[in-house]
Short mmCIF file of C-alpha atoms and ligand atoms in Angstrom, two decimals:
data_model
loop_
_atom_site.label_atom_id
_atom_site.label_comp_id
_atom_site.label_asym_id
_atom_site.label_seq_id
_atom_site.Cartn_x
_atom_site.Cartn_y
_atom_site.Cartn_z
CA UNK A 202 20.40 22.54 35.38
CA UNK A 203 22.27 25.55 37.21
CA UNK A 204 23.05 24.51 40.68
CA UNK A 205 21.14 26.72 43.35
CA UNK A 206 23.54 28.76 45.86
CA UNK A 207 24.74 26.93 48.75
CA UNK A 208 22.90 27.49 52.20
CA UNK A 209 25.59 26.89 54.92
CA UNK A 210 25.10 25.60 58.27
CA UNK A 211 26.44 28.61 60.15
CA UNK A 212 28.85 31.47 58.23
CA UNK A 213 30.22 34.43 59.11
CA UNK A 214 28.18 37.45 59.58
CA UNK A 215 29.76 40.94 59.52
CA UNK A 216 28.26 43.84 61.28
CA UNK A 217 29.43 46.71 59.24
CA UNK A 218 32.02 48.40 61.96
CA UNK A 219 34.70 45.57 61.72
CA UNK A 220 36.83 47.15 59.05
CA UNK A 221 36.66 50.45 60.92
CA UNK A 222 38.46 49.00 63.52
CA UNK A 223 40.79 47.07 61.48
CA UNK A 224 41.69 49.98 59.58
CA UNK A 225 42.54 51.70 62.93
CA UNK A 226 44.97 48.81 63.72
CA UNK A 227 46.44 49.33 60.15
CA UNK A 228 46.79 53.56 60.73
CA UNK A 229 48.22 53.01 64.20
CA UNK A 230 50.54 50.38 63.14
CA UNK A 231 49.27 48.16 65.91
CA UNK A 232 49.45 44.87 63.60
CA UNK A 233 50.88 42.50 66.27
CA UNK A 234 49.52 40.03 69.17
CA UNK A 235 48.93 42.92 71.46
CA UNK A 236 47.64 46.40 71.40
CA UNK A 237 44.82 48.75 72.20
CA UNK A 238 42.09 46.61 70.22
CA UNK A 239 43.19 43.27 72.13
CA UNK A 240 42.90 45.20 75.41
CA UNK A 241 39.56 46.65 74.59
CA UNK A 242 38.25 43.58 73.49
CA UNK A 243 39.27 41.69 76.47
CA UNK A 244 37.42 44.62 78.66
CA UNK A 245 34.24 43.97 76.57
CA UNK A 246 34.10 40.13 76.67
CA UNK A 247 34.57 40.37 80.47
CA UNK A 248 32.07 42.93 80.97
CA UNK A 249 29.44 40.99 78.52
CA UNK A 250 29.78 38.03 80.48
CA UNK A 251 30.13 39.22 84.10
CA UNK A 252 33.42 38.35 84.71
CA UNK A 253 36.02 39.81 86.50
CA UNK A 254 38.79 38.90 83.29
CA UNK A 255 39.30 37.72 79.93
CA UNK A 256 42.47 36.91 77.92
CA UNK A 257 41.95 36.98 74.07
CA UNK A 258 43.83 34.15 72.26
CA UNK A 259 44.37 32.67 69.20
CA UNK A 260 41.56 29.96 69.51
CA UNK A 261 39.36 28.42 71.65
CA UNK A 262 41.54 25.38 71.68
CA UNK A 263 44.40 27.52 72.77
CA UNK A 264 42.05 28.22 75.66
CA UNK A 265 41.26 25.16 76.81
CA UNK A 266 45.09 24.27 76.76
CA UNK A 267 45.88 27.19 78.76
CA UNK A 268 42.89 26.64 81.05
CA UNK A 269 43.98 22.99 81.82
CA UNK A 270 47.99 24.04 82.30
CA UNK A 271 46.35 26.42 84.80
CA UNK A 272 44.45 23.85 86.71
CA UNK A 273 47.64 22.06 87.22
CA UNK A 274 46.80 19.17 84.74
CA UNK A 275 49.70 17.05 83.80
CA UNK A 276 50.97 13.88 82.49
CA UNK A 277 49.14 10.94 83.97
CA UNK A 278 46.03 12.99 85.32
CA UNK A 279 42.81 12.52 84.34
CA UNK A 280 40.33 15.21 83.08
CA UNK A 281 36.13 14.55 82.62
CA UNK A 282 34.91 15.82 79.47
CA UNK A 283 31.51 15.59 78.33
CA UNK A 284 31.86 13.17 75.42
CA UNK A 285 29.20 14.64 72.90
CA UNK A 286 31.73 17.52 71.58
CA UNK A 287 33.86 18.78 69.24
CA UNK A 288 37.14 17.08 69.46
CA UNK A 289 38.74 20.44 70.40
CA UNK A 290 37.15 19.86 73.81
CA UNK A 291 39.08 16.87 74.61
CA UNK A 292 42.27 17.22 72.54
CA UNK A 293 44.10 19.36 74.99
CA UNK A 294 43.99 16.87 77.41
CA UNK A 295 45.94 14.76 75.31
CA UNK A 296 48.46 17.25 74.87
CA UNK A 297 49.22 17.17 78.16
CA UNK A 298 49.43 13.36 78.68
CA UNK A 299 46.38 13.56 80.59
CA UNK A 300 43.65 10.95 79.98
CA UNK A 301 40.44 12.34 79.27
CA UNK A 302 37.17 10.42 81.07
CA UNK A 303 34.41 10.50 79.08
CA UNK A 304 30.53 11.36 80.39
CA UNK A 305 27.45 10.98 78.29
CA UNK A 306 24.57 13.40 77.90
CA UNK A 307 20.93 13.55 79.31
CA UNK A 308 18.44 13.53 77.18
CA UNK A 309 17.00 17.23 77.56
CA UNK A 310 20.01 19.22 77.35
CA UNK A 311 22.13 16.66 75.11
CA UNK A 312 24.92 17.94 77.63
CA UNK A 313 26.73 16.41 80.65
CA UNK A 314 24.66 13.97 82.52
CA UNK A 315 25.00 14.70 86.38
CA UNK A 316 24.65 11.33 87.52
CA UNK A 317 27.08 9.63 84.63
CA UNK A 318 29.35 12.55 86.16
CA UNK A 319 29.13 11.55 89.76
CA UNK A 320 29.93 7.93 88.46
CA UNK A 321 32.81 9.17 86.96
CA UNK A 322 34.36 11.29 89.66
CA UNK A 323 33.67 8.26 92.10
CA UNK A 324 34.76 5.42 89.89
CA UNK A 325 37.96 6.97 88.37
CA UNK A 326 38.92 8.13 92.06
CA UNK A 327 38.52 4.47 93.16
CA UNK A 328 40.55 3.06 90.03
CA UNK A 329 43.38 5.44 91.65
CA UNK A 330 43.32 8.06 88.78
CA UNK A 331 44.03 11.37 89.66
CA UNK A 332 40.80 13.71 88.71
CA UNK A 333 41.95 17.29 88.26
CA UNK A 334 39.34 18.90 86.22
CA UNK A 335 35.58 18.72 84.60
CA UNK A 336 35.02 19.93 81.24
CA UNK A 337 31.37 20.58 80.78
CA UNK A 338 30.15 21.94 77.42
CA UNK A 339 27.24 23.83 76.67
CA UNK A 340 26.38 22.45 73.28
CA UNK A 341 24.93 24.24 70.47
CA UNK A 342 24.15 26.94 72.85
CA UNK A 343 22.08 24.98 75.29
CA UNK A 344 23.30 25.57 78.71
CA UNK A 345 24.44 22.25 80.67
CA UNK A 346 22.43 21.97 84.39
CA UNK A 347 24.91 24.22 85.82
CA UNK A 348 23.61 23.74 89.30
CA UNK A 349 23.68 20.10 89.31
CA UNK A 350 27.19 19.68 87.96
CA UNK A 351 28.22 22.91 90.03
CA UNK A 352 27.49 21.05 93.03
CA UNK A 353 29.11 18.15 92.16
CA UNK A 354 32.04 19.71 91.33
CA UNK A 355 32.37 21.51 94.53
CA UNK A 356 31.38 18.40 96.96
CA UNK A 357 34.25 16.31 95.12
CA UNK A 358 36.63 19.62 95.18
CA UNK A 359 37.17 19.54 91.62
CA UNK A 360 37.45 22.66 89.43
CA UNK A 361 35.38 23.27 86.20
CA UNK A 362 36.70 24.14 83.00
CA UNK A 363 33.46 25.71 80.98
CA UNK A 364 33.70 25.00 77.24
CA UNK A 365 31.35 27.87 76.55
CA UNK A 366 32.92 28.14 72.64
CA UNK A 367 29.17 27.62 71.50
CA UNK A 368 27.54 29.01 74.01
CA UNK A 369 28.52 32.99 74.35
CA UNK A 370 25.14 35.00 75.25
CA UNK A 371 23.49 31.82 76.64
CA UNK A 372 22.48 31.90 80.25
CA UNK A 373 21.64 29.65 83.20
CA UNK A 374 19.64 31.09 86.18
CA UNK A 375 20.34 34.67 84.25
CA UNK A 376 24.26 34.13 84.68
CA UNK A 377 26.27 33.81 81.33
CA UNK A 378 27.66 30.59 80.52
CA UNK A 379 31.36 30.48 80.80
CA UNK A 380 31.50 32.57 83.99
CA UNK A 381 30.41 29.46 86.20
CA UNK A 382 33.38 27.62 86.03
CA UNK A 383 37.11 28.56 87.75
CA UNK A 384 37.81 29.30 84.16
CA UNK A 385 35.33 29.46 81.13
CA UNK A 386 36.58 29.11 77.44
CA UNK A 387 34.76 31.14 74.59
CA UNK A 388 35.61 30.49 70.66
CA UNK A 389 35.56 33.22 67.91
CA UNK A 390 36.18 30.59 64.88
CA UNK A 391 34.46 31.68 61.29
CA UNK A 392 31.17 29.42 62.17
CA UNK A 393 30.64 30.45 65.64
CA UNK A 394 27.97 32.94 66.82
CA UNK A 395 30.48 35.94 66.38
CA UNK A 396 33.90 35.62 64.76
CA UNK A 397 37.25 37.04 64.53
CA UNK A 398 38.03 34.64 61.63
CA UNK A 399 39.92 32.72 64.30
CA UNK A 400 40.15 33.23 67.99
CA UNK A 401 39.20 32.61 71.36
CA UNK A 402 39.38 33.28 74.95
CA UNK A 403 39.69 32.22 78.65
CA UNK A 404 37.53 34.38 81.22
CA UNK A 405 37.24 34.13 84.88
CA UNK A 406 37.20 35.95 88.16
CA UNK A 407 40.63 35.34 89.25
CA UNK A 408 43.26 38.05 88.13
CA UNK A 409 46.08 35.87 88.74
CA UNK A 410 44.96 33.01 86.64
CA UNK A 411 43.72 35.15 83.48
CA UNK A 412 46.81 37.18 83.84
CA UNK A 413 49.04 34.13 83.76
CA UNK A 414 47.04 33.14 80.57
CA UNK A 415 48.52 35.92 78.84
CA UNK A 416 51.80 35.39 80.14
CA UNK A 417 52.11 31.95 78.76
CA UNK A 418 50.12 32.79 75.50
CA UNK A 419 52.98 35.38 74.63
CA UNK A 420 56.22 32.97 75.19
CA UNK A 421 56.38 32.96 78.92
CA UNK A 422 58.99 35.85 78.96
CA UNK A 423 60.03 36.56 82.71
CA UNK A 424 60.84 40.12 82.92
CA UNK A 425 64.49 40.72 82.09
CA UNK A 426 65.81 42.89 79.14
CA UNK A 427 67.00 39.94 77.37
CA UNK A 428 64.86 36.67 76.44
CA UNK A 429 64.79 34.83 79.86
CA UNK A 430 62.07 31.85 80.31
CA UNK A 431 61.44 30.07 83.31
CA UNK A 432 58.23 28.37 82.33
CA UNK A 433 57.31 27.01 78.73
CA UNK A 434 55.74 29.39 76.84
CA UNK A 435 53.20 29.33 73.80
CA UNK A 436 52.33 31.54 70.91
CA UNK A 437 48.58 31.48 71.44
CA UNK A 438 47.67 35.59 71.80
CA UNK A 439 45.09 37.25 69.77
CA UNK A 440 46.40 39.59 67.16
CA UNK A 441 45.26 43.38 67.56
CA UNK A 442 44.04 43.40 63.93
CA UNK A 443 41.51 40.36 64.76
CA UNK A 444 40.77 41.78 67.70
CA UNK A 445 39.41 44.68 65.78
CA UNK A 446 36.84 42.50 63.84
CA UNK A 447 36.09 40.95 67.60
CA UNK A 448 35.13 45.11 68.41
CA UNK A 449 32.84 45.40 65.35
CA UNK A 450 31.23 41.64 66.31
CA UNK A 451 30.59 42.40 69.80
CA UNK A 452 28.54 45.77 68.95
CA UNK A 453 25.88 43.17 67.06
CA UNK A 454 26.34 40.06 69.12
CA UNK A 455 22.58 40.67 70.73
CA UNK A 456 21.27 40.98 67.29
CA UNK A 457 23.23 37.64 65.91
CA UNK A 458 21.35 35.79 69.29
CA UNK A 459 17.87 37.08 68.36
CA UNK A 460 17.98 36.07 64.83
CA UNK A 461 19.42 32.75 65.64
CA UNK A 462 16.68 32.03 68.16
CA UNK A 463 13.85 33.31 65.48
CA UNK A 464 15.26 30.58 63.02
CA UNK A 465 15.21 28.01 66.06
CA UNK A 466 11.19 29.03 66.54
CA UNK A 467 10.65 28.97 62.93
CA UNK A 468 12.20 25.63 62.90
CA UNK A 469 10.04 24.17 65.69
CA UNK A 470 6.65 25.71 64.48
CA UNK A 471 7.56 23.80 61.03
CA UNK A 472 8.35 20.63 62.98
CA UNK A 473 5.63 20.76 64.90
CA UNK A 474 3.34 20.86 62.16
CA UNK A 475 5.09 17.48 61.09
CA UNK A 476 3.95 16.27 64.63
CA UNK A 477 0.62 16.91 63.88
CA UNK A 478 1.06 14.51 60.56
CA UNK A 479 2.18 11.90 63.44
CA UNK A 480 6.05 12.42 63.76
CA UNK A 481 8.03 12.56 66.51
CA UNK A 482 11.13 14.82 67.16
CA UNK A 483 13.19 15.64 69.69
CA UNK A 484 14.68 19.13 70.00
CA UNK A 485 17.10 21.09 72.77
CA UNK A 486 14.43 22.53 74.61
CA UNK A 487 14.74 25.50 77.18
CA UNK A 488 13.23 25.35 80.84
CA UNK A 489 12.84 28.05 82.98
CA UNK A 490 16.09 28.32 84.14
CA UNK A 491 17.90 27.93 80.68
CA UNK A 492 18.04 30.92 77.88
CA UNK A 493 20.04 29.19 74.73
CA UNK A 494 22.07 31.44 72.04
CA UNK A 495 20.61 28.86 69.75
CA UNK A 496 23.94 28.87 67.65
CA UNK A 497 22.57 25.72 65.67
CA UNK A 498 19.29 24.65 65.40
CA UNK A 499 18.92 20.77 65.94
CA UNK A 500 16.44 18.39 65.80
CA UNK A 501 16.75 14.22 66.37
CA UNK A 502 14.25 11.75 65.34
CA UNK A 503 13.70 8.04 65.69
CA UNK A 504 13.46 6.13 62.12
CA UNK A 505 11.21 3.61 64.08
CA UNK A 506 8.68 5.86 65.24
CA UNK A 507 8.87 8.07 61.98
CA UNK A 508 7.68 5.46 59.12
CA UNK A 509 11.21 5.19 58.40
CA UNK A 510 11.97 9.14 58.20
CA UNK A 511 15.83 9.24 58.99
CA UNK A 512 18.48 11.92 59.78
CA UNK A 513 20.68 10.63 56.61
CA UNK A 514 17.64 10.40 54.84
CA UNK A 515 16.76 14.12 55.82
CA UNK A 516 20.64 15.22 55.47
CA UNK A 517 20.61 13.75 51.83
CA UNK A 518 17.33 15.21 50.78
CA UNK A 519 18.72 19.03 52.07
CA UNK A 520 22.06 18.19 49.97
CA UNK A 521 20.12 17.64 46.80
CA UNK A 522 18.70 21.15 47.26
CA UNK A 523 22.43 22.39 47.80
CA UNK A 524 21.60 22.92 51.92
CA UNK A 525 24.19 21.92 54.40
CA UNK A 526 23.13 20.12 57.04
CA UNK A 527 25.16 18.00 59.71
CA UNK A 528 24.86 15.06 62.02
CA UNK A 529 25.24 15.97 65.78
CA UNK A 530 29.06 16.13 66.98
CA UNK A 531 30.25 12.35 67.17
CA UNK A 532 30.56 11.46 70.41
CA UNK A 533 34.46 11.25 71.63
CA UNK A 534 34.13 7.74 73.04
CA UNK A 535 33.35 6.66 69.69
CA UNK A 536 36.47 8.32 68.27
CA UNK A 537 39.30 6.46 66.90
CA UNK A 538 41.48 8.29 69.03
CA UNK A 539 39.79 8.11 72.08
CA UNK A 540 38.60 4.20 72.30
CA UNK A 541 40.99 3.35 75.18
CA UNK A 542 39.68 6.28 77.33
CA UNK A 543 36.79 5.60 80.17
CA UNK A 544 33.52 6.31 79.15
CA UNK A 545 30.23 6.73 81.74
CA UNK A 546 27.64 5.50 79.15
CA UNK A 547 23.94 5.93 79.35
CA UNK A 548 23.34 5.37 75.88
CA UNK A 549 22.10 9.15 74.99
CA UNK A 550 24.74 10.61 72.99
CA UNK A 551 25.10 7.35 70.74
CA UNK A 552 21.47 7.86 70.14
CA UNK A 553 21.43 11.48 69.35
CA UNK A 554 24.53 10.72 66.79
CA UNK A 555 22.06 8.48 65.16
CA UNK A 556 19.28 10.68 65.26
CA UNK A 557 20.22 14.38 65.20
CA UNK A 558 20.57 16.86 62.47
CA UNK A 559 22.16 20.32 62.75
CA UNK A 560 20.01 22.75 60.44
CA UNK A 561 20.76 25.94 58.79
CA UNK A 562 21.15 28.34 61.56
CA UNK A 563 23.15 31.39 60.46
CA UNK A 564 22.05 34.80 61.33
CA UNK A 565 22.43 35.97 57.80
CA UNK A 566 19.96 33.25 56.41
CA UNK A 567 17.57 35.08 54.17
CA UNK A 568 14.28 35.03 53.44
CA UNK A 569 14.58 33.17 50.02
CA UNK A 570 17.03 30.75 51.80
CA UNK A 571 14.26 29.87 54.18
CA UNK A 572 11.64 29.38 51.26
CA UNK A 573 14.05 26.98 50.27
CA UNK A 574 14.84 25.33 53.83
CA UNK A 575 11.01 24.96 54.24
CA UNK A 576 10.09 23.55 50.91
CA UNK A 577 12.96 20.87 51.56
CA UNK A 578 11.36 20.02 54.85
CA UNK A 579 8.16 19.98 53.25
CA UNK A 580 8.64 17.69 50.30
CA UNK A 581 10.34 15.46 52.91
CA UNK A 582 7.80 15.06 55.31
CA UNK A 583 4.54 15.84 53.63
C1 PLP B 832 34.46 25.29 68.42
C2 PLP B 832 34.66 24.75 69.33
C3 PLP B 832 35.80 24.48 70.11
C4 PLP B 832 37.03 25.12 69.60
O1 PLP B 832 37.36 26.28 69.25
P1 PLP B 832 38.60 26.92 68.25
O2 PLP B 832 38.46 28.72 68.26
O3 PLP B 832 37.63 26.52 66.88
O4 PLP B 832 39.81 26.41 68.95
C5 PLP B 832 36.11 24.20 71.34
N1 PLP B 832 34.82 23.39 71.82
C6 PLP B 832 33.80 23.37 71.16
C7 PLP B 832 32.39 22.77 71.83
C8 PLP B 832 33.68 23.73 70.06
O5 PLP B 832 32.58 24.12 69.41
#
């Protein structure tokens, strides 16, 4: 039996003009981590996100690392991080010798629970930790409750470093995710909603901070004819060739969001038809204030309420059909690397990790992919 072609969770989807921009970089010999495409990509990112400034970098992880440095995080400090996320939200805290303090999710958005956040701030301070920043995440594109989180940040005098790596184009109260924090982080990794193969950006309204991130990302060279350094530098700038890919991708970003949102709507309609059979599912539902780019469509369900049907059962059923699906991010407080970090828990992220599945969500899924996905889901639940 020949294997059906693989249906991926989220694969790169070029718009068509990327190679023109890349060819232009070659034709003008701007094959370097600087150049006109980098400048133009930054301009478009700032404009799209409604912020004053953007620095194009080699990855979202690099943006988080520089963001923490700019917020003066150092050895022995503490940074509050959403536990349910990809490890790249938390690793840069460890790069700096600081301690992550993890905060659980709330059921609606699956993002940082404001009540646990407040507990984490108050109790960390009472324990003598020097809390320097808060990293909320917009998981799978769903905006966190930025009003409540922003109010707490202000009340306790803490800056937000907003991890919007999965949420380019998502909004809360009409404002773009990534633009709420003192600094925001974007990613253009190969699996994200748009990609430069690998890349990221740090965005914000403070010119001095973003300019300093560019300085640090290009080896922190002081203004001198020789190589002179008064800061530790990094090699984190985006290549002008890759920024060309980014320029092409920006032209189709809103189409990509529309396609992913249509996939989500199609999944929910299908799962609602299973609910009519008695199943019970949980989704990341928007409310009147939030708009998700639906980077990944996810569903969670409890075997005890669904006749033993489980996330893992469904994942394996899809795998048999060569359809990729993945459990939600394993929370950071359950990761071997972070077992000793403090955690403000309410049980939500552990439950979601046990019960949640990310479904194929690429903007390049075809109708025949969809037929296979729907058939596999029906076969499992009908
Ligand atoms: C992808 C991702 C990152 C890291 O971005 P890279 O560009 O891959 O370094 C950070 N945080 C979250 C939540 C992500 O999904």
